[in-house]
Amino acid sequence: MSKAYNIALIPGDGTGPEALAEGVKVLEAVSGKHGFQFTFETFNIGGEHYKKTGETLTDEVMNALSGFDAIYLGAIGHPDVKPGILEKDILLKLRFHFDQYINLRPVKLYAGVETPLKDKRPEDIDFVVVRENTEGLYAGAGGVLKKGTPDEVAVQESINTRKGVERCIRYAFEYCRQRSGKKTLTLCGKTNVLTYAFDLWERAFYEVAVEYPDIKTDYAHVDAICMWMVKNPEWFDVIVTDNMFGDIITDLAAMIQGGMGIAAGANINPEGISMFEPIGGSAPKYTGKNIINPIAAISAGQILLDTIGEHEAALDVEKGVTTALRDDIKDVAAGKMGHGTDAVGDIIAGYVAGA
Ligand code: IPM
Ligand code: MN
């Protein structure tokens, strides 16, 4: 019997379902070719479901999800739901519950895609951000006193454990070693101000570095890295950073690679259940118009393939995406692709099946 993987689909809100459908189409095309199978089960979770039922993520759904090989997510976010609810009770809950301690975000300028950076070419923009995904400011430590009064106090603390920091750094070194890049790992922090948290990060970084003599190490403050990413993105190969800084710099990075329409991410637990997602939001204004770019979702599927060990299939998806961006897609922005969302999925699935 051929190998089969069980994938939980969370199409979510807005354009999430349309984009994810194309990702599934491409996964099916590539699995057929490589002789393995996917079975998909869809979970109705997100803003719409919350509005109808008041439920975000029940224990029952959590238990069910733990029986899958991976989770493939469209987008979570609804304009009628107060910010913070869906983010914390769905997206972050999934990341934390499944201990997906790596948020992997490849940043690559494909040929045929326009970057806002003058004079930068595909060979200049090709790096990966390894963002810590379960700690830092996202851990939810802190509280509020005297809320709504003039004496209100709000404290939100960044949690950095040696174990959490070290496992993230170690993953980044391993990733850098396996990647055919410049073999350079840059720690992005703020050692000049956050002298407790990033002192821990810095010590862990240089201690682990001793085990990786083949990897060059570098350090950049987070503010400076925003500058360098715009001015000299070609310096970067792999960047490792904490949760909050990783969140911020990967939005900047998504723009230099051409936009959210093609920016993919993965929430990885190397020993457990990982979750793959396009990093842009649910883009509600484009819902149902068949104009959203599905490539971010398709590329998230590529990372899924790589993570479950189907490397050749992942390479085929990457080739399909590369060819489509070079030859078929006019512009990566929603509504400007020259093709509908479903047609872009068909084009890439076609390349993948024939690759
Ligand atoms: C992301 C998103 C999330 C984050 C939000 C929606 C909670 O911005 O995946 O980058 O901050 O991590
Ligand atoms: Mn973000």
Short mmCIF file of C-alpha atoms and ligand atoms in Angstrom, two decimals:
data_model
loop_
_atom_site.label_atom_id
_atom_site.label_comp_id
_atom_site.label_asym_id
_atom_site.label_seq_id
_atom_site.Cartn_x
_atom_site.Cartn_y
_atom_site.Cartn_z
CA MET A 1 0.00 0.00 0.00
CA SER A 2 1.22 3.45 -0.77
CA LYS A 3 2.03 5.88 1.99
CA ALA A 4 -0.88 8.03 3.15
CA TYR A 5 -0.89 11.23 5.14
CA ASN A 6 -3.90 12.54 7.03
CA ILE A 7 -4.20 16.28 6.78
CA ALA A 8 -6.61 18.43 8.80
CA LEU A 9 -7.85 21.38 6.77
CA ILE A 10 -8.89 24.59 8.46
CA PRO A 11 -10.06 26.80 5.56
CA GLY A 12 -11.11 29.54 8.00
CA ASP A 13 -12.40 32.95 7.02
CA GLY A 14 -12.50 35.38 4.13
CA THR A 15 -10.36 34.28 1.24
CA GLY A 16 -8.81 31.46 3.30
CA PRO A 17 -11.03 28.73 1.81
CA GLU A 18 -10.42 29.81 -1.81
CA ALA A 19 -6.67 29.94 -1.35
CA LEU A 20 -6.50 26.67 0.56
CA ALA A 21 -8.55 24.84 -2.08
CA GLU A 22 -5.79 25.59 -4.61
CA GLY A 23 -3.16 24.39 -2.16
CA VAL A 24 -5.05 21.12 -1.80
CA LYS A 25 -5.34 20.83 -5.58
CA VAL A 26 -1.57 21.10 -5.92
CA LEU A 27 -0.91 18.63 -3.08
CA GLU A 28 -3.20 16.14 -4.80
CA ALA A 29 -1.46 16.61 -8.12
CA VAL A 30 1.98 16.12 -6.62
CA SER A 31 1.06 13.14 -4.45
CA GLY A 32 -0.36 11.31 -7.45
CA LYS A 33 2.89 11.75 -9.25
CA HIS A 34 5.09 10.62 -6.38
CA GLY A 35 2.98 7.63 -5.37
CA PHE A 36 1.75 8.69 -1.98
CA GLN A 37 -1.68 9.76 -0.86
CA PHE A 38 -3.35 12.44 1.14
CA THR A 39 -6.63 12.18 2.96
CA PHE A 40 -8.15 15.48 4.00
CA GLU A 41 -10.69 16.28 6.67
CA THR A 42 -12.13 19.77 6.99
CA PHE A 43 -12.71 21.54 10.29
CA ASN A 44 -15.09 24.44 10.39
CA ILE A 45 -13.26 26.85 12.66
CA GLY A 46 -12.93 30.62 12.46
CA GLY A 47 -14.76 33.92 12.73
CA GLU A 48 -17.92 32.81 10.94
CA HIS A 49 -18.21 29.76 13.15
CA TYR A 50 -17.52 31.85 16.25
CA LYS A 51 -20.24 34.33 15.31
CA LYS A 52 -22.77 31.55 14.90
CA THR A 53 -21.87 29.40 17.91
CA GLY A 54 -19.69 31.42 20.27
CA GLU A 55 -17.10 28.65 19.95
CA THR A 56 -13.50 29.15 19.00
CA LEU A 57 -11.61 25.88 19.44
CA THR A 58 -13.30 23.22 21.53
CA ASP A 59 -11.49 20.41 23.35
CA GLU A 60 -13.23 18.02 21.03
CA VAL A 61 -11.70 19.67 17.96
CA MET A 62 -8.30 19.87 19.67
CA ASN A 63 -8.43 16.15 20.40
CA ALA A 64 -9.47 15.37 16.85
CA LEU A 65 -6.65 17.49 15.41
CA SER A 66 -4.08 15.62 17.45
CA GLY A 67 -4.74 12.53 15.33
CA PHE A 68 -3.50 14.13 12.08
CA ASP A 69 -0.11 14.23 10.43
CA ALA A 70 -0.35 17.97 9.76
CA ILE A 71 -2.72 20.93 9.78
CA TYR A 72 -3.18 23.07 6.68
CA LEU A 73 -4.74 26.44 7.41
CA GLY A 74 -6.30 29.05 5.10
CA ALA A 75 -6.75 32.17 7.22
CA ILE A 76 -8.38 33.14 10.49
CA GLY A 77 -9.76 36.65 10.94
CA HIS A 78 -13.12 38.34 10.71
CA PRO A 79 -13.92 42.06 10.48
CA ASP A 80 -16.90 41.71 12.87
CA VAL A 81 -14.96 39.97 15.63
CA LYS A 82 -13.06 42.07 18.15
CA PRO A 83 -9.28 41.80 17.59
CA GLY A 84 -7.61 39.37 19.95
CA ILE A 85 -10.30 36.71 20.27
CA LEU A 86 -9.68 34.61 17.17
CA GLU A 87 -5.96 35.32 17.22
CA LYS A 88 -5.51 34.14 20.80
CA ASP A 89 -8.18 31.45 21.02
CA ILE A 90 -7.54 29.85 17.65
CA LEU A 91 -4.24 30.65 15.97
CA LEU A 92 -2.05 31.07 19.04
CA LYS A 93 -3.87 28.29 20.88
CA LEU A 94 -3.03 25.89 18.05
CA ARG A 95 0.61 27.01 17.95
CA PHE A 96 0.99 26.69 21.73
CA HIS A 97 -1.05 23.52 22.23
CA PHE A 98 0.88 21.60 19.60
CA ASP A 99 4.12 23.20 20.79
CA GLN A 100 4.92 24.43 17.29
CA TYR A 101 7.97 26.23 18.52
CA ILE A 102 9.34 27.21 15.12
CA ASN A 103 7.69 29.70 12.82
CA LEU A 104 9.51 29.24 9.55
CA ARG A 105 9.19 31.98 6.95
CA PRO A 106 11.11 31.68 3.70
CA VAL A 107 11.69 34.95 1.88
CA LYS A 108 12.47 34.55 -1.79
CA LEU A 109 12.16 36.90 -4.70
CA TYR A 110 11.06 34.76 -7.64
CA ALA A 111 11.99 35.71 -11.20
CA GLY A 112 9.13 37.64 -12.76
CA VAL A 113 8.02 39.12 -9.43
CA GLU A 114 8.46 42.79 -8.79
CA THR A 115 10.15 43.94 -5.58
CA PRO A 116 9.85 47.52 -4.31
CA LEU A 117 13.62 47.45 -3.75
CA LYS A 118 15.44 49.22 -6.53
CA ASP A 119 18.17 47.20 -8.27
CA LYS A 120 17.59 44.01 -6.27
CA ARG A 121 17.30 40.75 -8.18
CA PRO A 122 16.20 37.22 -7.27
CA GLU A 123 19.75 36.26 -6.26
CA ASP A 124 19.77 39.13 -3.75
CA ILE A 125 16.62 38.18 -1.87
CA ASP A 126 16.69 34.60 -0.69
CA PHE A 127 16.70 34.01 3.04
CA VAL A 128 14.69 32.33 5.76
CA VAL A 129 13.48 33.71 9.07
CA VAL A 130 13.29 31.23 11.95
CA ARG A 131 10.94 32.87 14.45
CA GLU A 132 10.50 31.47 17.94
CA ASN A 133 6.77 30.69 18.13
CA THR A 134 5.70 29.80 21.67
CA GLU A 135 7.30 32.32 24.04
CA GLY A 136 8.33 35.97 24.24
CA LEU A 137 5.66 38.64 24.39
CA TYR A 138 3.18 36.16 22.94
CA ALA A 139 3.21 33.96 26.05
CA GLY A 140 0.53 36.15 27.60
CA ALA A 141 2.37 36.91 30.84
CA GLY A 142 1.33 40.08 32.60
CA GLY A 143 -1.84 41.71 33.67
CA VAL A 144 -3.74 44.87 34.23
CA LEU A 145 -4.61 46.79 37.39
CA LYS A 146 -7.21 49.49 37.92
CA LYS A 147 -8.45 49.10 34.37
CA GLY A 148 -10.27 52.10 32.95
CA THR A 149 -9.10 54.45 35.71
CA PRO A 150 -6.42 57.15 35.49
CA ASP A 151 -4.23 54.85 37.61
CA GLU A 152 -4.41 51.96 35.18
CA VAL A 153 -1.27 49.81 34.98
CA ALA A 154 -0.68 47.36 32.15
CA VAL A 155 2.24 44.93 32.22
CA GLN A 156 3.06 42.55 29.38
CA GLU A 157 6.21 40.56 29.87
CA SER A 158 8.44 38.70 27.47
CA ILE A 159 9.05 35.11 28.56
CA ASN A 160 12.33 33.60 27.40
CA THR A 161 13.26 30.19 28.72
CA ARG A 162 16.69 28.72 28.18
CA LYS A 163 15.07 25.56 26.84
CA GLY A 164 12.72 27.43 24.50
CA VAL A 165 15.41 29.73 23.20
CA GLU A 166 17.99 27.00 22.78
CA ARG A 167 15.74 24.62 20.86
CA CYS A 168 14.86 27.41 18.45
CA ILE A 169 18.49 28.39 17.95
CA ARG A 170 19.50 24.77 17.46
CA TYR A 171 16.78 24.31 14.84
CA ALA A 172 18.07 27.41 13.03
CA PHE A 173 21.65 26.10 12.97
CA GLU A 174 20.48 22.73 11.65
CA TYR A 175 18.29 24.42 9.05
CA CYS A 176 21.16 26.63 7.96
CA ARG A 177 23.47 23.62 7.65
CA GLN A 178 20.98 21.78 5.43
CA ARG A 179 20.09 24.73 3.28
CA SER A 180 22.26 25.39 0.26
CA GLY A 181 22.83 29.00 1.18
CA LYS A 182 25.66 31.13 2.42
CA LYS A 183 25.89 29.07 5.63
CA THR A 184 25.39 32.15 7.74
CA LEU A 185 23.07 32.42 10.71
CA THR A 186 22.19 35.89 11.96
CA LEU A 187 20.77 36.38 15.43
CA CYS A 188 18.34 39.29 15.44
CA GLY A 189 17.82 40.84 18.87
CA LYS A 190 18.15 43.98 20.91
CA THR A 191 21.08 43.29 23.21
CA ASN A 192 21.67 47.00 23.79
CA VAL A 193 18.35 47.51 25.58
CA LEU A 194 16.72 44.16 26.37
CA THR A 195 19.70 43.18 28.45
CA TYR A 196 18.03 40.25 30.22
CA ALA A 197 16.15 38.54 27.43
CA PHE A 198 18.67 38.99 24.66
CA ASP A 199 21.59 38.30 26.93
CA LEU A 200 20.07 34.83 27.33
CA TRP A 201 19.55 34.59 23.56
CA GLU A 202 23.09 35.74 22.83
CA ARG A 203 24.74 33.33 25.25
CA ALA A 204 22.65 30.42 24.00
CA PHE A 205 23.44 31.41 20.39
CA TYR A 206 27.21 31.45 20.80
CA GLU A 207 27.24 28.33 22.97
CA VAL A 208 25.31 26.34 20.37
CA ALA A 209 27.44 27.88 17.58
CA VAL A 210 30.47 25.95 18.88
CA GLU A 211 28.76 22.76 17.65
CA TYR A 212 28.39 24.24 14.16
CA PRO A 213 31.86 25.35 13.06
CA ASP A 214 30.70 25.18 9.43
CA ILE A 215 28.15 27.96 10.02
CA LYS A 216 29.22 31.60 10.15
CA THR A 217 27.49 33.60 12.86
CA ASP A 218 26.37 37.19 12.80
CA TYR A 219 24.30 39.48 14.97
CA ALA A 220 21.99 42.41 14.16
CA HIS A 221 19.75 44.54 16.34
CA VAL A 222 16.13 44.35 15.23
CA ASP A 223 15.93 48.01 14.21
CA ALA A 224 19.11 47.73 12.19
CA ILE A 225 17.96 44.52 10.50
CA CYS A 226 14.93 46.41 9.15
CA MET A 227 17.38 48.79 7.55
CA TRP A 228 19.67 46.06 6.19
CA MET A 229 16.78 44.02 4.83
CA VAL A 230 15.91 46.95 2.63
CA LYS A 231 19.43 48.07 1.81
CA ASN A 232 21.36 44.79 1.67
CA PRO A 233 19.00 41.79 1.74
CA GLU A 234 21.71 39.77 -0.01
CA TRP A 235 23.62 39.59 3.29
CA PHE A 236 21.09 37.21 4.80
CA ASP A 237 20.84 33.46 4.66
CA VAL A 238 19.03 32.37 7.84
CA ILE A 239 17.88 34.75 10.56
CA VAL A 240 16.82 33.54 14.02
CA THR A 241 14.84 35.75 16.35
CA ASP A 242 12.18 35.91 19.04
CA ASN A 243 8.43 35.81 18.54
CA MET A 244 7.63 39.52 18.44
CA PHE A 245 10.60 40.61 16.38
CA GLY A 246 9.99 37.69 14.04
CA ASP A 247 6.40 38.77 13.55
CA ILE A 248 7.43 42.30 12.62
CA ILE A 249 10.43 41.61 10.40
CA THR A 250 8.58 38.94 8.40
CA ASP A 251 5.92 41.42 7.31
CA LEU A 252 8.71 43.65 6.06
CA ALA A 253 10.34 40.62 4.45
CA ALA A 254 7.07 39.60 2.76
CA MET A 255 6.97 42.98 1.06
CA ILE A 256 10.49 42.80 -0.33
CA GLN A 257 9.70 39.39 -1.84
CA GLY A 258 6.73 40.86 -3.65
CA GLY A 259 3.84 40.83 -1.19
CA MET A 260 1.56 38.78 1.02
CA GLY A 261 0.10 36.95 -1.95
CA ILE A 262 3.19 34.77 -2.13
CA ALA A 263 4.44 34.75 1.48
CA ALA A 264 4.17 31.31 3.09
CA GLY A 265 4.86 30.17 6.60
CA ALA A 266 4.95 27.09 8.75
CA ASN A 267 4.44 26.51 12.45
CA ILE A 268 6.64 23.56 13.13
CA ASN A 269 6.99 21.10 15.94
CA PRO A 270 9.80 18.92 14.61
CA GLU A 271 8.67 16.09 16.88
CA GLY A 272 4.92 16.64 16.58
CA ILE A 273 2.07 18.09 14.54
CA SER A 274 2.96 21.10 12.42
CA MET A 275 0.68 23.66 10.82
CA PHE A 276 1.14 25.36 7.45
CA GLU A 277 -0.36 28.68 6.43
CA PRO A 278 -0.12 31.60 4.06
CA ILE A 279 1.03 34.45 6.31
CA GLY A 280 -1.32 37.12 4.95
CA GLY A 281 -4.69 37.51 6.61
CA SER A 282 -8.19 36.60 5.49
CA ALA A 283 -8.43 39.62 3.12
CA PRO A 284 -12.23 39.85 3.56
CA LYS A 285 -12.75 42.43 0.85
CA TYR A 286 -11.62 39.96 -1.81
CA THR A 287 -13.77 37.06 -0.55
CA GLY A 288 -15.57 35.01 -3.18
CA LYS A 289 -14.23 37.03 -6.10
CA ASN A 290 -11.76 34.43 -7.33
CA ILE A 291 -9.00 37.06 -7.39
CA ILE A 292 -6.90 36.23 -4.33
CA ASN A 293 -3.42 34.91 -5.05
CA PRO A 294 -3.26 31.27 -3.88
CA ILE A 295 0.52 31.01 -4.22
CA ALA A 296 1.19 31.74 -0.53
CA ALA A 297 -1.07 28.80 0.35
CA ILE A 298 0.49 26.61 -2.34
CA SER A 299 3.99 27.41 -1.10
CA ALA A 300 2.85 26.65 2.46
CA GLY A 301 1.90 23.24 1.03
CA GLN A 302 5.45 22.97 -0.30
CA ILE A 303 6.80 23.45 3.23
CA LEU A 304 4.29 20.85 4.43
CA LEU A 305 5.75 18.36 1.93
CA ASP A 306 9.28 19.14 3.04
CA THR A 307 8.35 18.79 6.70
CA ILE A 308 6.71 15.38 6.30
CA GLY A 309 9.80 14.22 4.38
CA GLU A 310 8.47 14.33 0.80
CA HIS A 311 11.39 16.43 -0.44
CA GLU A 312 11.13 15.60 -4.12
CA ALA A 313 7.46 16.47 -4.17
CA ALA A 314 8.28 19.74 -2.40
CA LEU A 315 10.87 20.51 -5.08
CA ASP A 316 8.28 19.88 -7.79
CA VAL A 317 5.90 22.36 -6.17
CA GLU A 318 8.66 24.90 -5.94
CA LYS A 319 9.46 24.39 -9.63
CA GLY A 320 5.78 24.76 -10.51
CA VAL A 321 5.49 27.98 -8.55
CA THR A 322 8.71 29.31 -10.06
CA THR A 323 7.59 28.57 -13.61
CA ALA A 324 4.11 30.01 -13.09
CA LEU A 325 5.48 33.23 -11.60
CA ARG A 326 7.98 33.57 -14.41
CA ASP A 327 5.75 32.66 -17.35
CA ASP A 328 2.08 32.96 -16.45
CA ILE A 329 1.33 35.37 -13.66
CA LYS A 330 1.39 39.04 -14.54
CA ASP A 331 1.44 40.49 -11.05
CA VAL A 332 1.24 38.82 -7.66
CA ALA A 333 -1.33 41.26 -6.27
CA ALA A 334 -4.96 40.15 -5.88
CA GLY A 335 -6.95 40.87 -9.03
CA LYS A 336 -3.87 41.62 -11.12
CA MET A 337 -2.64 38.11 -11.79
CA GLY A 338 -4.19 37.87 -15.24
CA HIS A 339 -5.87 34.64 -14.07
CA GLY A 340 -8.43 33.73 -11.45
CA THR A 341 -7.48 32.08 -8.17
CA ASP A 342 -8.63 28.68 -9.43
CA ALA A 343 -6.78 29.08 -12.74
CA VAL A 344 -3.53 29.81 -10.92
CA GLY A 345 -4.04 26.58 -8.97
CA ASP A 346 -4.71 24.72 -12.23
CA ILE A 347 -1.59 26.13 -13.86
CA ILE A 348 0.66 25.13 -10.97
CA ALA A 349 -1.02 21.72 -10.55
CA GLY A 350 -0.43 21.19 -14.28
CA TYR A 351 3.28 22.02 -14.00
CA VAL A 352 3.61 19.82 -10.95
CA ALA A 353 1.93 16.84 -12.59
CA GLY A 354 4.15 17.18 -15.67
CA ALA A 355 7.36 18.15 -13.86
C1 IPM B 1 1.28 36.12 12.04
C2 IPM B 1 0.12 36.91 12.51
C3 IPM B 1 -0.24 36.46 13.91
C4 IPM B 1 0.97 36.71 14.79
C5 IPM B 1 -1.49 37.12 14.49
C6 IPM B 1 -2.69 36.97 13.59
C7 IPM B 1 -1.79 36.61 15.89
O1 IPM B 1 0.38 38.26 12.45
O2 IPM B 1 1.13 34.89 11.88
O3 IPM B 1 2.35 36.69 11.83
O4 IPM B 1 1.14 37.81 15.32
O5 IPM B 1 1.75 35.79 14.94
MN MN B 2 2.31 38.71 11.64
#
